[in-house]
PDB file of C-alpha atoms (C1' of nucleotides) in Angstrom:
ATOM      1  CA  MET A 164     161.259  34.736  34.538  1.00  0.00           C
ATOM      2  CA  ALA A 165     161.386  38.491  35.068  1.00  0.00           C
ATOM      3  CA  LYS A 166     159.541  39.154  38.272  1.00  0.00           C
ATOM      4  CA  ASN A 167     159.413  42.902  38.406  1.00  0.00           C
ATOM      5  CA  LYS A 168     158.036  44.513  35.205  1.00  0.00           C
ATOM      6  CA  PHE A 169     156.786  47.249  37.412  1.00  0.00           C
ATOM      7  CA  ILE A 170     159.986  48.107  39.080  1.00  0.00           C
ATOM      8  CA  CYS A 171     162.634  47.598  36.397  1.00  0.00           C
ATOM      9  CA  ASP A 172     162.001  48.503  32.822  1.00  0.00           C
ATOM     10  CA  CYS A 173     164.946  46.614  31.328  1.00  0.00           C
ATOM     11  CA  ASN A 174     164.794  44.575  28.163  1.00  0.00           C
ATOM     12  CA  VAL A 175     168.296  43.140  28.271  1.00  0.00           C
ATOM     13  CA  LEU A 176     167.775  39.894  30.148  1.00  0.00           C
ATOM     14  CA  HIS A 177     170.262  37.020  30.174  1.00  0.00           C
ATOM     15  CA  GLN A 178     167.760  34.349  31.052  1.00  0.00           C
ATOM     16  CA  GLU A 179     170.241  31.492  31.430  1.00  0.00           C
ATOM     17  CA  SER A 180     172.301  33.565  33.829  1.00  0.00           C
ATOM     18  CA  ILE A 181     169.226  34.510  35.816  1.00  0.00           C
ATOM     19  CA  ASP A 182     167.968  30.903  35.988  1.00  0.00           C
ATOM     20  CA  PHE A 183     171.375  29.620  37.055  1.00  0.00           C
ATOM     21  CA  ILE A 184     171.777  32.235  39.746  1.00  0.00           C
ATOM     22  CA  GLU A 185     168.214  31.702  41.019  1.00  0.00           C
ATOM     23  CA  THR A 186     168.920  28.046  41.501  1.00  0.00           C
ATOM     24  CA  ASN A 187     171.924  28.718  43.761  1.00  0.00           C
ATOM     25  CA  MET A 188     170.466  31.722  45.483  1.00  0.00           C
ATOM     26  CA  LEU A 189     170.385  32.016  49.278  1.00  0.00           C
ATOM     27  CA  THR A 190     166.948  31.950  50.860  1.00  0.00           C
ATOM     28  CA  HIS A 191     165.453  35.181  52.173  1.00  0.00           C
ATOM     29  CA  GLN A 192     166.093  33.896  55.706  1.00  0.00           C
ATOM     30  CA  GLU A 193     169.738  33.193  55.011  1.00  0.00           C
ATOM     31  CA  ILE A 194     170.241  36.601  53.539  1.00  0.00           C
ATOM     32  CA  THR A 195     168.677  38.136  56.562  1.00  0.00           C
ATOM     33  CA  ASP A 196     170.591  36.081  59.112  1.00  0.00           C
ATOM     34  CA  VAL A 197     173.954  36.521  57.477  1.00  0.00           C
ATOM     35  CA  SER A 198     173.579  40.245  56.848  1.00  0.00           C
ATOM     36  CA  ASN A 199     172.361  40.747  60.430  1.00  0.00           C
ATOM     37  CA  LEU A 200     175.455  39.037  61.781  1.00  0.00           C
ATOM     38  CA  PHE A 201     177.779  41.136  59.580  1.00  0.00           C
ATOM     39  CA  LYS A 202     175.900  44.283  60.526  1.00  0.00           C
ATOM     40  CA  ILE A 203     176.605  43.570  64.170  1.00  0.00           C
ATOM     41  CA  ILE A 204     180.285  43.157  63.581  1.00  0.00           C
ATOM     42  CA  GLY A 205     180.180  46.152  61.227  1.00  0.00           C
ATOM     43  CA  ASP A 206     180.113  48.667  64.081  1.00  0.00           C
ATOM     44  CA  PRO A 207     183.490  49.841  65.334  1.00  0.00           C
ATOM     45  CA  THR A 208     182.357  49.848  69.040  1.00  0.00           C
ATOM     46  CA  ARG A 209     181.020  46.292  68.907  1.00  0.00           C
ATOM     47  CA  LEU A 210     183.993  45.035  66.857  1.00  0.00           C
ATOM     48  CA  LYS A 211     186.349  46.482  69.403  1.00  0.00           C
ATOM     49  CA  ILE A 212     184.442  44.893  72.295  1.00  0.00           C
ATOM     50  CA  LEU A 213     184.589  41.503  70.552  1.00  0.00           C
ATOM     51  CA  TRP A 214     188.324  41.934  69.975  1.00  0.00           C
ATOM     52  CA  VAL A 215     188.843  42.910  73.627  1.00  0.00           C
ATOM     53  CA  ILE A 216     186.983  39.964  75.116  1.00  0.00           C
ATOM     54  CA  LYS A 217     188.559  37.599  72.615  1.00  0.00           C
ATOM     55  CA  GLU A 218     191.845  38.124  74.416  1.00  0.00           C
ATOM     56  CA  LYS A 219     190.628  37.644  77.956  1.00  0.00           C
ATOM     57  CA  GLU A 220     187.426  37.497  79.943  1.00  0.00           C
ATOM     58  CA  VAL A 221     186.931  41.017  81.300  1.00  0.00           C
ATOM     59  CA  CYS A 222     184.321  42.912  83.263  1.00  0.00           C
ATOM     60  CA  VAL A 223     182.293  45.820  81.874  1.00  0.00           C
ATOM     61  CA  CYS A 224     184.490  48.316  83.818  1.00  0.00           C
ATOM     62  CA  ASP A 225     187.561  47.090  82.095  1.00  0.00           C
ATOM     63  CA  ILE A 226     185.933  47.355  78.697  1.00  0.00           C
ATOM     64  CA  CYS A 227     184.858  50.873  79.438  1.00  0.00           C
ATOM     65  CA  ASN A 228     188.402  51.825  80.397  1.00  0.00           C
ATOM     66  CA  LEU A 229     190.006  50.107  77.439  1.00  0.00           C
ATOM     67  CA  MET A 230     187.666  51.895  75.071  1.00  0.00           C
ATOM     68  CA  ASP A 231     187.235  55.243  76.671  1.00  0.00           C
ATOM     69  CA  MET A 232     183.454  54.974  76.663  1.00  0.00           C
ATOM     70  CA  SER A 233     180.649  55.301  79.129  1.00  0.00           C
ATOM     71  CA  LYS A 234     179.231  52.219  80.951  1.00  0.00           C
ATOM     72  CA  SER A 235     175.854  52.927  79.387  1.00  0.00           C
ATOM     73  CA  ALA A 236     177.120  52.944  75.796  1.00  0.00           C
ATOM     74  CA  ILE A 237     179.098  49.749  76.333  1.00  0.00           C
ATOM     75  CA  SER A 238     176.211  48.056  78.133  1.00  0.00           C
ATOM     76  CA  HIS A 239     173.822  48.888  75.304  1.00  0.00           C
ATOM     77  CA  GLN A 240     176.215  47.306  72.743  1.00  0.00           C
ATOM     78  CA  LEU A 241     176.808  44.291  75.005  1.00  0.00           C
ATOM     79  CA  ALA A 242     172.995  43.827  75.056  1.00  0.00           C
ATOM     80  CA  VAL A 243     173.118  43.693  71.203  1.00  0.00           C
ATOM     81  CA  LEU A 244     175.917  41.166  71.313  1.00  0.00           C
ATOM     82  CA  ARG A 245     174.065  39.036  73.901  1.00  0.00           C
ATOM     83  CA  ALA A 246     170.888  39.136  71.867  1.00  0.00           C
ATOM     84  CA  SER A 247     172.832  37.645  68.924  1.00  0.00           C
ATOM     85  CA  ASN A 248     174.490  35.014  71.051  1.00  0.00           C
ATOM     86  CA  LEU A 249     177.918  36.278  70.145  1.00  0.00           C
ATOM     87  CA  VAL A 250     178.949  36.553  73.813  1.00  0.00           C
ATOM     88  CA  THR A 251     178.381  34.813  77.071  1.00  0.00           C
ATOM     89  CA  PHE A 252     178.868  36.152  80.604  1.00  0.00           C
ATOM     90  CA  TYR A 253     178.965  35.268  84.263  1.00  0.00           C
ATOM     91  CA  LYS A 254     178.559  37.291  87.386  1.00  0.00           C
ATOM     92  CA  GLU A 255     181.074  37.599  90.147  1.00  0.00           C
ATOM     93  CA  GLY A 256     180.102  39.878  92.954  1.00  0.00           C
ATOM     94  CA  LYS A 257     179.018  43.166  91.514  1.00  0.00           C
ATOM     95  CA  SER A 258     180.986  42.592  88.307  1.00  0.00           C
ATOM     96  CA  VAL A 259     179.893  40.926  85.097  1.00  0.00           C
ATOM     97  CA  PHE A 260     182.503  39.173  82.983  1.00  0.00           C
ATOM     98  CA  TYR A 261     182.057  38.706  79.279  1.00  0.00           C
ATOM     99  CA  LYS A 262     183.676  36.364  76.795  1.00  0.00           C
ATOM    100  CA  LEU A 263     183.291  35.263  73.176  1.00  0.00           C
ATOM    101  CA  ALA A 264     180.604  32.670  72.607  1.00  0.00           C
ATOM    102  CA  ASP A 265     182.773  30.747  70.080  1.00  0.00           C
ATOM    103  CA  GLY A 266     185.655  30.975  67.647  1.00  0.00           C
ATOM    104  CA  HIS A 267     183.717  31.904  64.478  1.00  0.00           C
ATOM    105  CA  ILE A 268     184.011  35.661  65.030  1.00  0.00           C
ATOM    106  CA  GLU A 269     187.750  35.352  65.464  1.00  0.00           C
ATOM    107  CA  LYS A 270     187.982  33.638  62.184  1.00  0.00           C
ATOM    108  CA  LEU A 271     185.801  36.251  60.500  1.00  0.00           C
ATOM    109  CA  ILE A 272     187.991  39.068  61.783  1.00  0.00           C
ATOM    110  CA  ASP A 273     191.195  37.399  60.670  1.00  0.00           C
ATOM    111  CA  ILE A 274     189.943  36.830  57.108  1.00  0.00           C
ATOM    112  CA  CYS A 275     188.768  40.418  56.965  1.00  0.00           C
ATOM    113  CA  ARG A 276     192.263  41.720  58.089  1.00  0.00           C
ATOM    114  CA  GLU A 277     193.761  39.669  55.259  1.00  0.00           C
ATOM    115  CA  HIS A 278     191.445  41.326  52.836  1.00  0.00           C
ATOM    116  CA  ILE A 279     192.285  44.818  54.092  1.00  0.00           C
ATOM    117  CA  LYS A 280     195.999  44.252  53.677  1.00  0.00           C
ATOM    118  CA  GLU A 281     195.665  43.902  49.916  1.00  0.00           C
TER     119      GLU A 281
ATOM    120  CA  MET B  83     196.469  52.957  82.906  1.00  0.00           C
ATOM    121  CA  ALA B  84     192.872  54.121  83.167  1.00  0.00           C
ATOM    122  CA  LYS B  85     192.369  56.622  80.411  1.00  0.00           C
ATOM    123  CA  ASN B  86     188.924  57.882  81.042  1.00  0.00           C
ATOM    124  CA  LYS B  87     188.331  58.932  84.597  1.00  0.00           C
ATOM    125  CA  PHE B  88     185.903  61.491  83.177  1.00  0.00           C
ATOM    126  CA  ILE B  89     183.733  58.995  81.324  1.00  0.00           C
ATOM    127  CA  CYS B  90     183.764  55.844  83.440  1.00  0.00           C
ATOM    128  CA  ASP B  91     183.530  55.990  87.141  1.00  0.00           C
ATOM    129  CA  CYS B  92     184.612  52.412  87.836  1.00  0.00           C
ATOM    130  CA  ASN B  93     186.997  51.358  90.583  1.00  0.00           C
ATOM    131  CA  VAL B  94     187.167  47.676  89.706  1.00  0.00           C
ATOM    132  CA  LEU B  95     190.092  47.596  87.355  1.00  0.00           C
ATOM    133  CA  HIS B  96     192.017  44.464  86.432  1.00  0.00           C
ATOM    134  CA  GLN B  97     195.216  46.206  85.417  1.00  0.00           C
ATOM    135  CA  GLU B  98     197.050  43.114  84.165  1.00  0.00           C
ATOM    136  CA  SER B  99     194.113  42.258  81.932  1.00  0.00           C
ATOM    137  CA  ILE B 100     193.919  45.752  80.622  1.00  0.00           C
ATOM    138  CA  ASP B 101     197.627  45.943  79.894  1.00  0.00           C
ATOM    139  CA  PHE B 102     197.689  42.562  78.203  1.00  0.00           C
ATOM    140  CA  ILE B 103     194.717  43.450  76.017  1.00  0.00           C
ATOM    141  CA  GLU B 104     196.151  46.871  75.137  1.00  0.00           C
ATOM    142  CA  THR B 105     199.288  45.205  73.887  1.00  0.00           C
ATOM    143  CA  ASN B 106     197.390  43.080  71.433  1.00  0.00           C
ATOM    144  CA  MET B 107     194.832  45.716  70.498  1.00  0.00           C
ATOM    145  CA  LEU B 108     194.036  46.531  66.905  1.00  0.00           C
ATOM    146  CA  THR B 109     194.964  49.990  65.829  1.00  0.00           C
ATOM    147  CA  HIS B 110     192.247  52.639  65.335  1.00  0.00           C
ATOM    148  CA  GLN B 111     192.775  52.314  61.614  1.00  0.00           C
ATOM    149  CA  GLU B 112     192.365  48.540  61.630  1.00  0.00           C
ATOM    150  CA  ILE B 113     189.188  48.788  63.643  1.00  0.00           C
ATOM    151  CA  THR B 114     187.795  51.335  61.236  1.00  0.00           C
ATOM    152  CA  ASP B 115     188.794  49.415  58.063  1.00  0.00           C
ATOM    153  CA  VAL B 116     187.508  46.071  59.339  1.00  0.00           C
ATOM    154  CA  SER B 117     184.207  47.369  60.678  1.00  0.00           C
ATOM    155  CA  ASN B 118     183.616  49.350  57.485  1.00  0.00           C
ATOM    156  CA  LEU B 119     184.046  46.218  55.379  1.00  0.00           C
ATOM    157  CA  PHE B 120     181.644  44.271  57.596  1.00  0.00           C
ATOM    158  CA  LYS B 121     179.184  47.107  57.530  1.00  0.00           C
ATOM    159  CA  ILE B 122     179.119  47.004  53.784  1.00  0.00           C
ATOM    160  CA  ILE B 123     178.394  43.279  53.721  1.00  0.00           C
ATOM    161  CA  GLY B 124     175.973  43.757  56.599  1.00  0.00           C
ATOM    162  CA  ASP B 125     173.249  45.166  54.413  1.00  0.00           C
ATOM    163  CA  PRO B 126     170.883  42.548  52.845  1.00  0.00           C
ATOM    164  CA  THR B 127     170.737  44.344  49.480  1.00  0.00           C
ATOM    165  CA  ARG B 128     174.518  44.505  49.100  1.00  0.00           C
ATOM    166  CA  LEU B 129     175.031  41.028  50.436  1.00  0.00           C
ATOM    167  CA  LYS B 130     172.522  39.671  47.889  1.00  0.00           C
ATOM    168  CA  ILE B 131     174.214  41.582  45.064  1.00  0.00           C
ATOM    169  CA  LEU B 132     177.578  40.089  46.080  1.00  0.00           C
ATOM    170  CA  TRP B 133     176.031  36.637  46.173  1.00  0.00           C
ATOM    171  CA  VAL B 134     174.502  37.089  42.746  1.00  0.00           C
ATOM    172  CA  ILE B 135     177.634  38.291  40.994  1.00  0.00           C
ATOM    173  CA  LYS B 136     179.698  35.598  42.754  1.00  0.00           C
ATOM    174  CA  GLU B 137     177.899  32.984  40.648  1.00  0.00           C
ATOM    175  CA  LYS B 138     178.213  34.739  37.283  1.00  0.00           C
ATOM    176  CA  GLU B 139     179.131  38.099  35.759  1.00  0.00           C
ATOM    177  CA  VAL B 140     175.802  39.786  35.174  1.00  0.00           C
ATOM    178  CA  CYS B 141     174.594  43.198  33.982  1.00  0.00           C
ATOM    179  CA  VAL B 142     172.683  45.677  36.175  1.00  0.00           C
ATOM    180  CA  CYS B 143     169.441  44.711  34.474  1.00  0.00           C
ATOM    181  CA  ASP B 144     169.821  41.112  35.525  1.00  0.00           C
ATOM    182  CA  ILE B 145     170.610  42.060  39.080  1.00  0.00           C
ATOM    183  CA  CYS B 146     167.471  44.253  39.221  1.00  0.00           C
ATOM    184  CA  ASN B 147     165.325  41.448  37.947  1.00  0.00           C
ATOM    185  CA  LEU B 148     166.849  38.868  40.290  1.00  0.00           C
ATOM    186  CA  MET B 149     166.275  41.146  43.256  1.00  0.00           C
ATOM    187  CA  ASP B 150     163.006  42.831  42.412  1.00  0.00           C
ATOM    188  CA  MET B 151     164.478  46.220  42.840  1.00  0.00           C
ATOM    189  CA  SER B 152     164.735  49.416  40.892  1.00  0.00           C
ATOM    190  CA  LYS B 153     167.779  50.259  38.765  1.00  0.00           C
ATOM    191  CA  SER B 154     168.441  53.323  40.875  1.00  0.00           C
ATOM    192  CA  ALA B 155     168.537  51.487  44.140  1.00  0.00           C
ATOM    193  CA  ILE B 156     170.766  48.766  42.772  1.00  0.00           C
ATOM    194  CA  SER B 157     173.073  51.310  41.115  1.00  0.00           C
ATOM    195  CA  HIS B 158     173.468  53.309  44.375  1.00  0.00           C
ATOM    196  CA  GLN B 159     174.487  50.095  46.168  1.00  0.00           C
ATOM    197  CA  LEU B 160     176.856  49.092  43.332  1.00  0.00           C
ATOM    198  CA  ALA B 161     178.479  52.508  43.772  1.00  0.00           C
ATOM    199  CA  VAL B 162     179.153  51.666  47.462  1.00  0.00           C
ATOM    200  CA  LEU B 163     180.586  48.308  46.443  1.00  0.00           C
ATOM    201  CA  ARG B 164     182.743  49.954  43.790  1.00  0.00           C
ATOM    202  CA  ALA B 165     184.022  52.524  46.277  1.00  0.00           C
ATOM    203  CA  SER B 166     185.178  49.704  48.564  1.00  0.00           C
ATOM    204  CA  ASN B 167     186.833  47.795  45.707  1.00  0.00           C
ATOM    205  CA  LEU B 168     184.656  44.761  46.374  1.00  0.00           C
ATOM    206  CA  VAL B 169     183.566  44.552  42.751  1.00  0.00           C
ATOM    207  CA  THR B 170     184.957  45.215  39.299  1.00  0.00           C
ATOM    208  CA  PHE B 171     183.042  45.835  36.122  1.00  0.00           C
ATOM    209  CA  TYR B 172     183.354  46.162  32.339  1.00  0.00           C
ATOM    210  CA  LYS B 173     181.073  47.779  29.725  1.00  0.00           C
ATOM    211  CA  GLU B 174     179.613  46.023  26.757  1.00  0.00           C
ATOM    212  CA  GLY B 175     177.492  48.123  24.580  1.00  0.00           C
ATOM    213  CA  LYS B 176     174.887  49.793  26.736  1.00  0.00           C
ATOM    214  CA  SER B 177     175.230  47.244  29.488  1.00  0.00           C
ATOM    215  CA  VAL B 178     177.635  47.169  32.438  1.00  0.00           C
ATOM    216  CA  PHE B 179     178.686  43.791  33.792  1.00  0.00           C
ATOM    217  CA  TYR B 180     179.786  43.380  37.374  1.00  0.00           C
ATOM    218  CA  LYS B 181     181.798  40.690  39.118  1.00  0.00           C
ATOM    219  CA  LEU B 182     183.459  39.993  42.474  1.00  0.00           C
ATOM    220  CA  ALA B 183     186.876  41.655  42.945  1.00  0.00           C
ATOM    221  CA  ASP B 184     188.297  38.572  44.751  1.00  0.00           C
ATOM    222  CA  GLY B 185     187.456  35.422  46.735  1.00  0.00           C
ATOM    223  CA  HIS B 186     187.710  36.954  50.178  1.00  0.00           C
ATOM    224  CA  ILE B 187     184.038  37.857  50.359  1.00  0.00           C
ATOM    225  CA  GLU B 188     182.944  34.390  49.334  1.00  0.00           C
ATOM    226  CA  LYS B 189     185.032  32.973  52.178  1.00  0.00           C
ATOM    227  CA  LEU B 190     183.516  35.435  54.678  1.00  0.00           C
ATOM    228  CA  ILE B 191     179.974  34.511  53.619  1.00  0.00           C
ATOM    229  CA  ASP B 192     180.701  30.777  53.904  1.00  0.00           C
ATOM    230  CA  ILE B 193     182.130  31.109  57.461  1.00  0.00           C
ATOM    231  CA  CYS B 194     179.139  33.226  58.461  1.00  0.00           C
ATOM    232  CA  ARG B 195     176.708  30.587  57.167  1.00  0.00           C
ATOM    233  CA  GLU B 196     178.519  27.969  59.292  1.00  0.00           C
ATOM    234  CA  HIS B 197     177.999  30.154  62.293  1.00  0.00           C
ATOM    235  CA  ILE B 198     174.318  30.680  61.573  1.00  0.00           C
ATOM    236  CA  LYS B 199     173.636  26.923  61.380  1.00  0.00           C
ATOM    237  CA  GLU B 200     174.570  26.426  65.000  1.00  0.00           C
TER     238      GLU B 200
ATOM    239  C1'  DT C 250     169.785  63.507  14.225  1.00  0.00           C
ATOM    240  C1'  DT C 251     166.367  61.690  16.581  1.00  0.00           C
ATOM    241  C1'  DG C 252     164.458  58.489  19.737  1.00  0.00           C
ATOM    242  C1'  DA C 253     164.945  54.614  22.921  1.00  0.00           C
ATOM    243  C1'  DC C 254     167.154  52.471  26.556  1.00  0.00           C
ATOM    244  C1'  DA C 255     171.067  50.925  30.146  1.00  0.00           C
ATOM    245  C1'  DG C 256     172.996  52.941  33.699  1.00  0.00           C
ATOM    246  C1'  DT C 257     174.515  56.751  37.006  1.00  0.00           C
ATOM    247  C1'  DT C 258     173.883  60.490  40.139  1.00  0.00           C
ATOM    248  C1'  DG C 259     172.156  64.270  43.463  1.00  0.00           C
ATOM    249  C1'  DA C 260     168.540  65.808  46.387  1.00  0.00           C
ATOM    250  C1'  DA C 261     164.829  64.591  49.350  1.00  0.00           C
ATOM    251  C1'  DT C 262     162.433  61.610  52.444  1.00  0.00           C
ATOM    252  C1'  DA C 263     161.804  58.051  55.709  1.00  0.00           C
ATOM    253  C1'  DA C 264     163.699  54.580  58.674  1.00  0.00           C
ATOM    254  C1'  DA C 265     167.359  52.686  61.474  1.00  0.00           C
ATOM    255  C1'  DT C 266     170.915  53.248  64.709  1.00  0.00           C
ATOM    256  C1'  DG C 267     174.456  54.795  68.418  1.00  0.00           C
ATOM    257  C1'  DT C 268     175.188  57.662  72.377  1.00  0.00           C
ATOM    258  C1'  DT C 269     173.608  60.310  76.271  1.00  0.00           C
ATOM    259  C1'  DC C 270     170.963  61.082  80.260  1.00  0.00           C
ATOM    260  C1'  DA C 271     168.358  59.690  84.144  1.00  0.00           C
ATOM    261  C1'  DA C 272     166.324  56.245  86.693  1.00  0.00           C
ATOM    262  C1'  DC C 273     166.625  51.767  88.064  1.00  0.00           C
ATOM    263  C1'  DT C 274     168.418  46.800  90.118  1.00  0.00           C
ATOM    264  C1'  DA C 275     171.527  44.104  92.690  1.00  0.00           C
ATOM    265  C1'  DT C 276     175.503  43.191  95.266  1.00  0.00           C
ATOM    266  C1'  DA C 277     178.829  44.409  98.991  1.00  0.00           C
ATOM    267  C1'  DA C 278     180.613  47.054 102.852  1.00  0.00           C
ATOM    268  C1'  DT C 279     180.117  50.010 106.901  1.00  0.00           C
TER     269       DT C 279
ATOM    270  C1'  DA D 243     169.468  49.749 107.416  1.00  0.00           C
ATOM    271  C1'  DT D 244     172.090  52.740 104.835  1.00  0.00           C
ATOM    272  C1'  DT D 245     175.392  53.914 101.457  1.00  0.00           C
ATOM    273  C1'  DA D 246     178.247  53.159  97.473  1.00  0.00           C
ATOM    274  C1'  DT D 247     179.104  51.096  93.299  1.00  0.00           C
ATOM    275  C1'  DA D 248     178.771  47.715  88.918  1.00  0.00           C
ATOM    276  C1'  DG D 249     175.734  47.160  85.576  1.00  0.00           C
ATOM    277  C1'  DT D 250     171.260  47.490  82.950  1.00  0.00           C
ATOM    278  C1'  DT D 251     167.482  49.840  80.638  1.00  0.00           C
ATOM    279  C1'  DG D 252     164.102  53.143  78.328  1.00  0.00           C
ATOM    280  C1'  DA D 253     163.386  57.520  76.307  1.00  0.00           C
ATOM    281  C1'  DA D 254     165.300  61.323  73.781  1.00  0.00           C
ATOM    282  C1'  DC D 255     168.336  63.165  70.476  1.00  0.00           C
ATOM    283  C1'  DA D 256     171.416  63.371  66.616  1.00  0.00           C
ATOM    284  C1'  DT D 257     173.395  61.001  62.928  1.00  0.00           C
ATOM    285  C1'  DT D 258     173.672  57.721  59.405  1.00  0.00           C
ATOM    286  C1'  DT D 259     171.749  55.358  55.739  1.00  0.00           C
ATOM    287  C1'  DA D 260     168.634  53.060  52.101  1.00  0.00           C
ATOM    288  C1'  DT D 261     165.246  53.981  48.722  1.00  0.00           C
ATOM    289  C1'  DT D 262     162.665  56.953  45.608  1.00  0.00           C
ATOM    290  C1'  DC D 263     162.232  60.494  42.251  1.00  0.00           C
ATOM    291  C1'  DA D 264     163.834  63.206  38.573  1.00  0.00           C
ATOM    292  C1'  DA D 265     167.355  64.650  35.725  1.00  0.00           C
ATOM    293  C1'  DC D 266     171.222  63.341  33.417  1.00  0.00           C
ATOM    294  C1'  DT D 267     175.117  60.651  30.289  1.00  0.00           C
ATOM    295  C1'  DG D 268     176.381  57.514  26.810  1.00  0.00           C
ATOM    296  C1'  DT D 269     175.450  53.992  23.444  1.00  0.00           C
ATOM    297  C1'  DC D 270     172.800  51.869  19.784  1.00  0.00           C
ATOM    298  C1'  DA D 271     169.252  51.761  16.024  1.00  0.00           C
ATOM    299  C1'  DA D 272     166.259  53.832  12.682  1.00  0.00           C
TER     300       DA D 272
END
DNA sequence: TTGACAGTTGAATAAATGTTCAACTATAAT
DNA sequence: ATTATAGTTGAACATTTATTCAACTGTCAA
């Protein structure tokens, strides 16, 4: 049924389509989770970080040098990646080494590159 | 070689790591393209629209009703999706029907849902 | 041709976000 | 102990971005 008489003033409703789609719709939580993950990868700085640590475990210093960015900027984005469990890390002396949490992100990036090519 | 003496003041450099990573690094253009695509899917409204039209070709009215949002808001986001060639559309009378441009996005969403489950 | 409606668009507003700066913690070396 | 350095963090600032509002186009019906 039309839920939003107050927001949308349309009369053209394809009820069967709407019902069918509503049956297969993602939950609000799923939409939130999935879009949040994409949003995180949807920033060039974070994407580049992920790409860098996908190749090798590297310390924050190395990331800064590879990306020509300040330690602070990198560290802030690493905090975002940590909060989303996309990366793990271990300390060694004064350095902190980061690596990808799992292979899903790699897969995501590859599929996306395929798409771009077309 | 260290490129940013001015930005990062680190001394701990793992040169072999840096060289190896730089060899396999994505180009600036690739980083931009890929992150732009992810950013577009990384918005809950756009993600939901994509999910909706993945199931069936529907008109803007139907999308509005399914999502409880105004025609203007939906139309603005459809414009973004059009600009990125993620959707195609055809007109039928006063209505405009949208559908997914290809199956890549579906694949992306599925992989992402897998990731979320863990 | 007039009125009604599906959809688009530009400007304005409010909210979210990325980087910088400065202060801080923790580890290592002298 | 003191100093230097790798890394983190909070506040401030500037930029981006999503939605609303109002005006507009184009199609259909009377």
